[in-house]
PDB file of C-alpha atoms and ligand atoms in Angstrom:
ATOM      1  CA  MET A   9     -86.262 -62.522  96.405  1.00  0.00           C
ATOM      2  CA  LEU A  10     -87.191 -61.078  92.529  1.00  0.00           C
ATOM      3  CA  PHE A  11     -83.506 -59.394  93.163  1.00  0.00           C
ATOM      4  CA  ARG A  12     -81.703 -62.160  93.542  1.00  0.00           C
ATOM      5  CA  ILE A  13     -84.496 -64.194  90.085  1.00  0.00           C
ATOM      6  CA  ILE A  14     -82.980 -61.020  87.654  1.00  0.00           C
ATOM      7  CA  ILE A  15     -79.135 -61.585  88.624  1.00  0.00           C
ATOM      8  CA  ASN A  16     -79.793 -65.060  88.151  1.00  0.00           C
ATOM      9  CA  ILE A  17     -81.174 -64.947  84.734  1.00  0.00           C
ATOM     10  CA  PHE A  18     -78.686 -62.232  83.908  1.00  0.00           C
ATOM     11  CA  VAL A  19     -76.239 -64.364  84.770  1.00  0.00           C
ATOM     12  CA  PHE A  20     -77.374 -67.365  83.199  1.00  0.00           C
ATOM     13  CA  LEU A  21     -77.935 -65.821  80.200  1.00  0.00           C
ATOM     14  CA  LEU A  22     -74.338 -64.317  80.077  1.00  0.00           C
ATOM     15  CA  ILE A  23     -72.902 -67.968  80.382  1.00  0.00           C
ATOM     16  CA  ILE A  24     -75.198 -68.369  77.694  1.00  0.00           C
ATOM     17  CA  ILE A  25     -73.636 -65.760  74.979  1.00  0.00           C
ATOM     18  CA  GLU A  26     -69.987 -66.848  76.776  1.00  0.00           C
ATOM     19  CA  CYS A  27     -70.483 -70.359  75.508  1.00  0.00           C
ATOM     20  CA  ASN A  28     -72.197 -69.678  72.406  1.00  0.00           C
ATOM     21  CA  SER A  29     -69.193 -67.711  70.751  1.00  0.00           C
ATOM     22  CA  GLN A  30     -68.879 -69.969  68.243  1.00  0.00           C
ATOM     23  CA  VAL A  31     -72.501 -70.709  67.748  1.00  0.00           C
ATOM     24  CA  LEU A  32     -73.599 -69.067  64.425  1.00  0.00           C
ATOM     25  CA  ILE A  33     -77.125 -67.472  63.946  1.00  0.00           C
ATOM     26  CA  LYS A  34     -77.845 -70.406  61.336  1.00  0.00           C
ATOM     27  CA  ALA A  35     -75.470 -73.673  60.591  1.00  0.00           C
ATOM     28  CA  PRO A  36     -74.092 -72.967  56.556  1.00  0.00           C
ATOM     29  CA  ASN A  37     -73.937 -75.634  54.123  1.00  0.00           C
ATOM     30  CA  ASP A  38     -70.969 -76.586  52.715  1.00  0.00           C
ATOM     31  CA  GLY A  39     -68.744 -73.275  50.591  1.00  0.00           C
ATOM     32  CA  GLU A  40     -71.138 -71.199  52.817  1.00  0.00           C
ATOM     33  CA  ILE A  41     -70.027 -68.114  53.826  1.00  0.00           C
ATOM     34  CA  PHE A  42     -70.188 -66.584  57.562  1.00  0.00           C
ATOM     35  CA  ILE A  43     -69.311 -64.842  60.061  1.00  0.00           C
ATOM     36  CA  ASP A  44     -69.022 -65.982  63.652  1.00  0.00           C
ATOM     37  CA  MET A  45     -72.040 -64.351  65.513  1.00  0.00           C
ATOM     38  CA  TYR A  46     -70.234 -63.371  69.064  1.00  0.00           C
ATOM     39  CA  PRO A  47     -66.736 -62.757  67.545  1.00  0.00           C
ATOM     40  CA  LYS A  48     -64.949 -62.692  70.655  1.00  0.00           C
ATOM     41  CA  SER A  49     -63.729 -59.279  71.428  1.00  0.00           C
ATOM     42  CA  GLY A  50     -61.076 -57.501  70.396  1.00  0.00           C
ATOM     43  CA  GLU A  51     -60.672 -60.099  67.651  1.00  0.00           C
ATOM     44  CA  LYS A  52     -60.706 -59.783  63.638  1.00  0.00           C
ATOM     45  CA  VAL A  53     -63.630 -61.036  62.624  1.00  0.00           C
ATOM     46  CA  TYR A  54     -62.634 -63.395  60.399  1.00  0.00           C
ATOM     47  CA  LYS A  55     -64.989 -64.247  57.273  1.00  0.00           C
ATOM     48  CA  LYS A  56     -65.106 -67.544  57.211  1.00  0.00           C
ATOM     49  CA  VAL A  57     -67.103 -71.306  55.225  1.00  0.00           C
ATOM     50  CA  ASN A  58     -67.449 -74.540  56.233  1.00  0.00           C
ATOM     51  CA  ILE A  59     -65.551 -76.749  53.356  1.00  0.00           C
ATOM     52  CA  ASN A  60     -66.488 -80.456  54.010  1.00  0.00           C
ATOM     53  CA  GLY A  61     -67.682 -80.114  58.320  1.00  0.00           C
ATOM     54  CA  THR A  62     -64.248 -78.154  58.244  1.00  0.00           C
ATOM     55  CA  THR A  63     -64.405 -73.697  59.290  1.00  0.00           C
ATOM     56  CA  TRP A  64     -61.499 -72.702  57.156  1.00  0.00           C
ATOM     57  CA  LEU A  65     -60.617 -69.166  57.719  1.00  0.00           C
ATOM     58  CA  ALA A  66     -62.333 -67.451  53.665  1.00  0.00           C
ATOM     59  CA  GLU A  67     -59.434 -64.957  53.654  1.00  0.00           C
ATOM     60  CA  ASN A  68     -55.881 -64.623  54.615  1.00  0.00           C
ATOM     61  CA  LEU A  69     -54.574 -64.285  58.059  1.00  0.00           C
ATOM     62  CA  GLN A  70     -54.380 -60.584  59.782  1.00  0.00           C
ATOM     63  CA  ALA A  71     -52.505 -60.844  62.814  1.00  0.00           C
ATOM     64  CA  LYS A  72     -49.949 -58.571  63.615  1.00  0.00           C
ATOM     65  CA  THR A  73     -49.147 -60.017  67.467  1.00  0.00           C
ATOM     66  CA  PHE A  74     -48.669 -64.035  68.784  1.00  0.00           C
ATOM     67  CA  ASN A  75     -51.242 -65.147  70.764  1.00  0.00           C
ATOM     68  CA  ASN A  76     -49.752 -64.489  74.517  1.00  0.00           C
ATOM     69  CA  GLY A  77     -50.038 -60.476  73.269  1.00  0.00           C
ATOM     70  CA  GLU A  78     -46.809 -59.716  72.006  1.00  0.00           C
ATOM     71  CA  LEU A  79     -45.664 -58.335  68.922  1.00  0.00           C
ATOM     72  CA  ILE A  80     -44.981 -60.258  65.485  1.00  0.00           C
ATOM     73  CA  PHE A  81     -41.848 -57.529  64.099  1.00  0.00           C
ATOM     74  CA  HIS A  82     -44.128 -55.515  61.321  1.00  0.00           C
ATOM     75  CA  ALA A  83     -41.204 -55.383  58.478  1.00  0.00           C
ATOM     76  CA  LYS A  84     -42.154 -51.715  56.276  1.00  0.00           C
ATOM     77  CA  THR A  85     -39.663 -51.771  54.105  1.00  0.00           C
ATOM     78  CA  ASP A  86     -38.087 -54.385  51.601  1.00  0.00           C
ATOM     79  CA  LYS A  87     -34.493 -53.764  53.735  1.00  0.00           C
ATOM     80  CA  GLU A  88     -36.487 -55.224  56.916  1.00  0.00           C
ATOM     81  CA  TRP A  89     -38.133 -58.109  55.446  1.00  0.00           C
ATOM     82  CA  ARG A  90     -34.582 -58.785  54.059  1.00  0.00           C
ATOM     83  CA  GLU A  91     -32.678 -58.469  57.888  1.00  0.00           C
ATOM     84  CA  ALA A  92     -35.007 -59.872  58.934  1.00  0.00           C
ATOM     85  CA  GLY A  93     -35.076 -63.416  57.539  1.00  0.00           C
ATOM     86  CA  ASP A  94     -31.172 -63.124  57.626  1.00  0.00           C
ATOM     87  CA  PHE A  95     -31.556 -63.743  61.885  1.00  0.00           C
ATOM     88  CA  ASN A  96     -34.821 -65.390  61.269  1.00  0.00           C
ATOM     89  CA  LYS A  97     -36.735 -63.457  63.583  1.00  0.00           C
ATOM     90  CA  PRO A  98     -40.657 -63.868  62.867  1.00  0.00           C
ATOM     91  CA  ALA A  99     -41.965 -61.325  60.875  1.00  0.00           C
ATOM     92  CA  TRP A 100     -45.129 -59.868  58.782  1.00  0.00           C
ATOM     93  CA  ARG A 101     -45.785 -57.358  56.717  1.00  0.00           C
ATOM     94  CA  PHE A 102     -48.264 -55.409  54.595  1.00  0.00           C
ATOM     95  CA  HIS A 103     -49.068 -57.103  50.314  1.00  0.00           C
ATOM     96  CA  ASN A 104     -46.046 -54.305  48.175  1.00  0.00           C
ATOM     97  CA  TYR A 105     -45.620 -53.083  51.697  1.00  0.00           C
ATOM     98  CA  ASP A 106     -48.842 -51.303  50.939  1.00  0.00           C
ATOM     99  CA  PRO A 107     -51.568 -50.864  54.164  1.00  0.00           C
ATOM    100  CA  ASN A 108     -54.196 -50.469  51.562  1.00  0.00           C
ATOM    101  CA  ASN A 109     -54.137 -53.770  50.478  1.00  0.00           C
ATOM    102  CA  SER A 110     -55.075 -55.340  54.220  1.00  0.00           C
ATOM    103  CA  GLU A 111     -57.974 -56.065  53.039  1.00  0.00           C
ATOM    104  CA  SER A 112     -58.321 -57.535  50.403  1.00  0.00           C
ATOM    105  CA  PHE A 113     -54.479 -59.924  50.267  1.00  0.00           C
ATOM    106  CA  GLY A 114     -54.346 -60.452  54.499  1.00  0.00           C
ATOM    107  CA  TYR A 115     -50.751 -59.728  55.598  1.00  0.00           C
ATOM    108  CA  GLU A 116     -47.438 -61.796  54.210  1.00  0.00           C
ATOM    109  CA  TYR A 117     -45.428 -63.429  56.630  1.00  0.00           C
ATOM    110  CA  ASN A 118     -42.504 -65.020  57.114  1.00  0.00           C
ATOM    111  CA  TRP A 119     -41.582 -69.352  57.863  1.00  0.00           C
ATOM    112  CA  PHE A 120     -39.989 -67.891  61.151  1.00  0.00           C
ATOM    113  CA  ALA A 121     -43.490 -66.080  62.017  1.00  0.00           C
ATOM    114  CA  VAL A 122     -45.837 -69.624  61.009  1.00  0.00           C
ATOM    115  CA  VAL A 123     -43.437 -71.927  63.511  1.00  0.00           C
ATOM    116  CA  ASP A 124     -42.771 -69.897  66.144  1.00  0.00           C
ATOM    117  CA  SER A 125     -44.147 -71.979  69.419  1.00  0.00           C
ATOM    118  CA  ARG A 126     -46.326 -68.754  70.817  1.00  0.00           C
ATOM    119  CA  GLY A 127     -48.733 -69.298  67.750  1.00  0.00           C
ATOM    120  CA  ILE A 128     -50.043 -66.509  65.396  1.00  0.00           C
ATOM    121  CA  VAL A 129     -53.519 -68.413  64.398  1.00  0.00           C
ATOM    122  CA  PRO A 130     -56.629 -67.442  66.066  1.00  0.00           C
ATOM    123  CA  ASP A 131     -57.416 -69.778  69.539  1.00  0.00           C
ATOM    124  CA  GLY A 132     -57.974 -73.740  68.605  1.00  0.00           C
ATOM    125  CA  TYR A 133     -56.890 -72.771  64.374  1.00  0.00           C
ATOM    126  CA  ILE A 134     -54.593 -74.742  62.579  1.00  0.00           C
ATOM    127  CA  ILE A 135     -52.137 -74.317  60.141  1.00  0.00           C
ATOM    128  CA  PRO A 136     -52.374 -76.615  56.844  1.00  0.00           C
ATOM    129  CA  PHE A 137     -50.375 -79.290  56.740  1.00  0.00           C
ATOM    130  CA  LYS A 138     -49.804 -80.988  53.132  1.00  0.00           C
ATOM    131  CA  SER A 139     -52.298 -83.552  53.181  1.00  0.00           C
ATOM    132  CA  ASP A 140     -54.870 -81.211  55.023  1.00  0.00           C
ATOM    133  CA  TYR A 141     -54.199 -79.785  51.640  1.00  0.00           C
ATOM    134  CA  VAL A 142     -54.526 -82.432  49.659  1.00  0.00           C
ATOM    135  CA  ASN A 143     -57.514 -83.306  50.872  1.00  0.00           C
ATOM    136  CA  LEU A 144     -58.834 -79.828  50.182  1.00  0.00           C
ATOM    137  CA  VAL A 145     -58.139 -80.361  46.459  1.00  0.00           C
ATOM    138  CA  ASN A 146     -59.297 -83.807  46.442  1.00  0.00           C
ATOM    139  CA  HIS A 147     -62.209 -83.150  47.838  1.00  0.00           C
ATOM    140  CA  PHE A 148     -62.765 -80.372  45.080  1.00  0.00           C
ATOM    141  CA  GLY A 149     -61.927 -82.954  42.622  1.00  0.00           C
ATOM    142  CA  GLY A 150     -58.931 -83.228  42.545  1.00  0.00           C
ATOM    143  CA  TRP A 151     -55.463 -81.735  40.639  1.00  0.00           C
ATOM    144  CA  ASP A 152     -57.089 -80.804  37.022  1.00  0.00           C
ATOM    145  CA  ILE A 153     -60.291 -78.775  39.082  1.00  0.00           C
ATOM    146  CA  ALA A 154     -60.265 -77.886  42.673  1.00  0.00           C
ATOM    147  CA  ALA A 155     -58.369 -74.937  41.523  1.00  0.00           C
ATOM    148  CA  TYR A 156     -61.292 -73.275  38.909  1.00  0.00           C
ATOM    149  CA  LYS A 157     -63.533 -73.871  42.954  1.00  0.00           C
ATOM    150  CA  LEU A 158     -60.890 -72.991  45.321  1.00  0.00           C
ATOM    151  CA  LYS A 159     -60.326 -69.478  43.315  1.00  0.00           C
ATOM    152  CA  SER A 160     -62.017 -66.103  43.893  1.00  0.00           C
ATOM    153  CA  LYS A 161     -64.536 -64.768  40.544  1.00  0.00           C
ATOM    154  CA  ILE A 162     -62.436 -61.901  40.180  1.00  0.00           C
ATOM    155  CA  GLY A 163     -58.919 -60.559  40.200  1.00  0.00           C
ATOM    156  CA  TRP A 164     -57.036 -63.360  38.424  1.00  0.00           C
ATOM    157  CA  ALA A 165     -55.189 -62.266  35.575  1.00  0.00           C
ATOM    158  CA  ASP A 166     -56.190 -63.949  31.968  1.00  0.00           C
ATOM    159  CA  TYR A 167     -53.770 -66.672  30.613  1.00  0.00           C
ATOM    160  CA  CYS A 168     -53.259 -67.143  27.263  1.00  0.00           C
ATOM    161  CA  LEU A 169     -52.739 -70.706  24.562  1.00  0.00           C
ATOM    162  CA  GLY A 170     -51.609 -70.666  21.875  1.00  0.00           C
ATOM    163  CA  GLY A 171     -48.828 -68.996  19.967  1.00  0.00           C
ATOM    164  CA  GLU A 172     -45.819 -70.609  19.121  1.00  0.00           C
ATOM    165  CA  LYS A 173     -43.516 -72.948  20.111  1.00  0.00           C
ATOM    166  CA  LEU A 174     -40.427 -76.028  19.169  1.00  0.00           C
ATOM    167  CA  VAL A 175     -41.725 -79.459  19.434  1.00  0.00           C
ATOM    168  CA  ASN A 176     -39.938 -82.563  18.528  1.00  0.00           C
ATOM    169  CA  CYS A 177     -40.031 -83.279  14.045  1.00  0.00           C
ATOM    170  CA  THR A 178     -42.013 -86.467  13.382  1.00  0.00           C
ATOM    171  CA  ASN A 179     -39.747 -86.993  10.853  1.00  0.00           C
ATOM    172  CA  CYS A 180     -36.719 -88.359  12.140  1.00  0.00           C
ATOM    173  CA  SER A 181     -37.120 -88.779  15.530  1.00  0.00           C
ATOM    174  CA  ASN A 182     -36.728 -92.515  14.529  1.00  0.00           C
ATOM    175  CA  TRP A 183     -33.460 -92.119  12.880  1.00  0.00           C
ATOM    176  CA  SER A 184     -30.030 -93.592  14.388  1.00  0.00           C
ATOM    177  CA  ALA A 185     -27.249 -90.905  14.922  1.00  0.00           C
ATOM    178  CA  ASP A 186     -25.617 -92.643  11.777  1.00  0.00           C
ATOM    179  CA  TYR A 187     -28.466 -91.855   9.328  1.00  0.00           C
ATOM    180  CA  ARG A 188     -28.645 -88.718  10.620  1.00  0.00           C
ATOM    181  CA  LYS A 189     -25.468 -88.033   9.184  1.00  0.00           C
ATOM    182  CA  ILE A 190     -25.818 -89.509   6.024  1.00  0.00           C
ATOM    183  CA  VAL A 191     -29.506 -87.777   5.258  1.00  0.00           C
ATOM    184  CA  PRO A 192     -30.476 -83.975   6.981  1.00  0.00           C
ATOM    185  CA  CYS A 193     -33.992 -84.136   7.681  1.00  0.00           C
ATOM    186  CA  HIS A 194     -35.708 -81.802   5.453  1.00  0.00           C
ATOM    187  CA  LYS A 195     -38.170 -80.779   7.755  1.00  0.00           C
ATOM    188  CA  CYS A 196     -36.130 -79.490  10.257  1.00  0.00           C
ATOM    189  CA  LYS A 197     -32.770 -79.236   8.620  1.00  0.00           C
ATOM    190  CA  GLY A 198     -31.161 -81.108  11.041  1.00  0.00           C
ATOM    191  CA  ASN A 199     -32.327 -79.505  14.077  1.00  0.00           C
ATOM    192  CA  GLN A 200     -34.946 -82.361  15.110  1.00  0.00           C
ATOM    193  CA  THR A 201     -37.616 -79.138  16.208  1.00  0.00           C
ATOM    194  CA  VAL A 202     -39.660 -77.995  13.850  1.00  0.00           C
ATOM    195  CA  LYS A 203     -42.124 -74.375  14.492  1.00  0.00           C
ATOM    196  CA  ILE A 204     -45.751 -75.179  15.140  1.00  0.00           C
ATOM    197  CA  SER A 205     -47.963 -72.275  15.592  1.00  0.00           C
ATOM    198  CA  THR A 206     -51.405 -72.319  16.663  1.00  0.00           C
ATOM    199  CA  PRO A 207     -53.935 -69.361  17.412  1.00  0.00           C
ATOM    200  CA  ILE A 208     -53.551 -67.709  20.481  1.00  0.00           C
ATOM    201  CA  VAL A 209     -56.591 -68.163  22.462  1.00  0.00           C
ATOM    202  CA  LYS A 210     -57.781 -65.820  26.002  1.00  0.00           C
ATOM    203  CA  ARG A 211     -58.691 -67.512  28.926  1.00  0.00           C
ATOM    204  CA  THR A 212     -59.861 -65.776  32.014  1.00  0.00           C
ATOM    205  CA  GLY A 213     -57.961 -66.875  35.380  1.00  0.00           C
ATOM    206  CA  ASN A 214     -60.806 -66.903  37.255  1.00  0.00           C
ATOM    207  CA  GLY A 215     -62.912 -69.352  38.963  1.00  0.00           C
ATOM    208  CA  ASN A 216     -66.237 -69.824  39.874  1.00  0.00           C
ATOM    209  CA  ASN A 217     -65.613 -69.887  43.960  1.00  0.00           C
ATOM    210  CA  SER A 218     -67.998 -72.875  44.533  1.00  0.00           C
ATOM    211  CA  SER A 219     -65.945 -73.913  47.269  1.00  0.00           C
ATOM    212  CA  GLY A 220     -66.100 -70.500  49.208  1.00  0.00           C
ATOM    213  CA  PHE A 221     -62.846 -70.328  50.003  1.00  0.00           C
ATOM    214  CA  SER A 222     -62.072 -67.199  47.939  1.00  0.00           C
ATOM    215  CA  ALA A 223     -58.343 -67.726  46.844  1.00  0.00           C
ATOM    216  CA  ILE A 224     -57.328 -64.471  46.445  1.00  0.00           C
ATOM    217  CA  PRO A 225     -53.988 -63.782  43.340  1.00  0.00           C
ATOM    218  CA  THR A 226     -51.312 -62.422  45.342  1.00  0.00           C
ATOM    219  CA  ARG A 227     -48.404 -62.904  42.930  1.00  0.00           C
ATOM    220  CA  LEU A 228     -47.298 -62.391  39.540  1.00  0.00           C
ATOM    221  CA  GLY A 229     -49.009 -65.149  36.960  1.00  0.00           C
ATOM    222  CA  LEU A 230     -46.452 -66.475  34.808  1.00  0.00           C
ATOM    223  CA  THR A 231     -48.651 -66.931  31.945  1.00  0.00           C
ATOM    224  CA  SER A 232     -50.705 -64.002  31.938  1.00  0.00           C
ATOM    225  CA  CYS A 233     -51.850 -62.433  28.268  1.00  0.00           C
ATOM    226  CA  GLY A 234     -51.031 -58.947  30.514  1.00  0.00           C
ATOM    227  CA  TYR A 235     -47.332 -58.766  30.632  1.00  0.00           C
ATOM    228  CA  ASP A 236     -44.577 -58.973  28.666  1.00  0.00           C
ATOM    229  CA  TYR A 237     -41.716 -60.213  30.114  1.00  0.00           C
ATOM    230  CA  ARG A 238     -39.339 -58.446  27.478  1.00  0.00           C
ATOM    231  CA  LEU A 239     -39.406 -55.414  29.678  1.00  0.00           C
ATOM    232  CA  TRP A 240     -40.744 -57.324  32.913  1.00  0.00           C
ATOM    233  CA  LYS A 241     -43.195 -55.444  33.826  1.00  0.00           C
ATOM    234  CA  PRO A 242     -47.131 -55.729  33.352  1.00  0.00           C
ATOM    235  CA  LYS A 243     -49.048 -54.194  30.624  1.00  0.00           C
ATOM    236  CA  SER A 244     -52.095 -53.856  32.736  1.00  0.00           C
ATOM    237  CA  LYS A 245     -53.159 -53.625  36.508  1.00  0.00           C
ATOM    238  CA  ASN A 246     -54.823 -57.127  35.837  1.00  0.00           C
ATOM    239  CA  TYR A 247     -51.144 -59.400  36.088  1.00  0.00           C
ATOM    240  CA  LEU A 248     -51.582 -61.506  39.415  1.00  0.00           C
ATOM    241  CA  GLY A 249     -52.378 -64.691  38.582  1.00  0.00           C
ATOM    242  CA  GLN A 250     -50.835 -66.746  41.232  1.00  0.00           C
ATOM    243  CA  THR A 251     -51.338 -67.104  44.938  1.00  0.00           C
ATOM    244  CA  ALA A 252     -49.486 -69.760  47.758  1.00  0.00           C
ATOM    245  CA  TRP A 253     -49.488 -69.952  51.486  1.00  0.00           C
ATOM    246  CA  TRP A 254     -47.273 -71.462  53.711  1.00  0.00           C
ATOM    247  CA  THR A 255     -48.103 -75.171  54.503  1.00  0.00           C
ATOM    248  CA  LEU A 256     -46.986 -76.903  57.186  1.00  0.00           C
ATOM    249  CA  ASP A 257     -44.747 -81.132  56.295  1.00  0.00           C
ATOM    250  CA  ASP A 258     -46.225 -83.667  57.455  1.00  0.00           C
ATOM    251  CA  ASP A 259     -43.186 -84.967  58.587  1.00  0.00           C
ATOM    252  CA  GLY A 260     -42.643 -81.516  60.658  1.00  0.00           C
ATOM    253  CA  SER A 261     -41.768 -78.188  61.103  1.00  0.00           C
ATOM    254  CA  LYS A 262     -37.879 -78.841  59.288  1.00  0.00           C
ATOM    255  CA  PHE A 263     -38.743 -78.083  55.347  1.00  0.00           C
ATOM    256  CA  ALA A 264     -40.730 -74.708  54.401  1.00  0.00           C
ATOM    257  CA  TYR A 265     -43.662 -75.579  51.534  1.00  0.00           C
ATOM    258  CA  ALA A 266     -45.683 -73.907  50.010  1.00  0.00           C
ATOM    259  CA  PHE A 267     -49.264 -74.523  48.637  1.00  0.00           C
ATOM    260  CA  PHE A 268     -49.619 -73.125  45.377  1.00  0.00           C
ATOM    261  CA  ILE A 269     -52.875 -72.268  42.955  1.00  0.00           C
ATOM    262  CA  GLU A 270     -52.146 -70.377  39.827  1.00  0.00           C
ATOM    263  CA  ASN A 271     -54.904 -68.706  36.833  1.00  0.00           C
ATOM    264  CA  ILE A 272     -53.807 -71.512  34.819  1.00  0.00           C
ATOM    265  CA  ASN A 273     -55.487 -73.899  37.269  1.00  0.00           C
ATOM    266  CA  ASN A 274     -52.146 -75.672  38.139  1.00  0.00           C
ATOM    267  CA  VAL A 275     -52.402 -76.644  42.066  1.00  0.00           C
ATOM    268  CA  TYR A 276     -49.150 -77.804  43.362  1.00  0.00           C
ATOM    269  CA  PHE A 277     -46.534 -77.842  46.781  1.00  0.00           C
ATOM    270  CA  GLN A 278     -42.928 -76.426  46.206  1.00  0.00           C
ATOM    271  CA  LEU A 279     -39.953 -75.887  48.702  1.00  0.00           C
ATOM    272  CA  GLU A 280     -39.634 -72.185  49.469  1.00  0.00           C
ATOM    273  CA  PHE A 281     -36.921 -69.991  51.082  1.00  0.00           C
ATOM    274  CA  LYS A 282     -37.991 -69.880  54.638  1.00  0.00           C
ATOM    275  CA  TYR A 283     -37.494 -65.377  54.359  1.00  0.00           C
ATOM    276  CA  GLU A 284     -39.894 -65.771  51.376  1.00  0.00           C
ATOM    277  CA  GLY A 285     -43.215 -64.196  52.687  1.00  0.00           C
ATOM    278  CA  PHE A 286     -46.503 -65.789  51.749  1.00  0.00           C
ATOM    279  CA  PRO A 287     -50.005 -65.534  53.326  1.00  0.00           C
ATOM    280  CA  VAL A 288     -51.734 -67.542  55.557  1.00  0.00           C
ATOM    281  CA  ARG A 289     -55.051 -69.652  55.866  1.00  0.00           C
ATOM    282  CA  CYS A 290     -56.075 -72.144  58.572  1.00  0.00           C
ATOM    283  CA  TYR A 291     -59.165 -74.301  59.965  1.00  0.00           C
ATOM    284  CA  PHE A 292     -60.661 -74.498  62.209  1.00  0.00           C
ATOM    285  CA  GLY A 293     -59.301 -77.845  64.833  1.00  0.00           C
ATOM    286  CA  GLY A 294     -61.123 -78.080  68.049  1.00  0.00           C
TER     287      GLY A 294
HETATM  288 ZN1   ZN B  30     -36.305 -83.252  11.286  1.00  0.00          ZN
END
């Protein structure tokens, strides 16, 4: 009898542990990063974050297999990556094909992996639709401010404001074409633009990550101060100033969109080629 009671208690405890696989040590506050108390065996343990009542991965996806256990093709070179794209074949790669990059950058996938019916995100998780990212942006104050709250505190390239640029000549902007022919504008010499120069100000591309979303840069920052366009190569190692995640279109999976965040605090959607490689985030949809 005593033996049976002990067995029953043991089974009961097992059931509790199994049911609690998504239960946390302590319910996290908004923006608080956490890990599951009992991750399923064999599953990568992801950092997660509670945003407005929804659980998001707080790092980029690292899945090598579809959810049925079949391997996703691992492209180890640029040639293999391009070939996979040519044949509409789902594929993943390390950032710059370097395995040492997996922990900080996660994996990069092509669009064919993202929309494959076998699924690449953990059970119950959803790859965000455009409207999900719009809600995320709105929750963090809108398009002008959200990037700063979504970005990690380190890793983003500085950007520079100011310098020389061409602006419309204000002296002759209202002149008619006929009048222009007769009277040359002394200010712009007829070019209709003038060069102005303002002091160059360097700004940090980092965010404050108050969201806990921890967006890490994975691509070149186009207005990085540390990037020399004439040489087409970075002047320093810290030149990453942009990232993007694959995003499902609310109208279906025909168009491949990515959601971009930049060091200059831009956030936007952009239509992409399906062979491009981007990281993936997801959220728990029950
Ligand atoms: Zn002028």
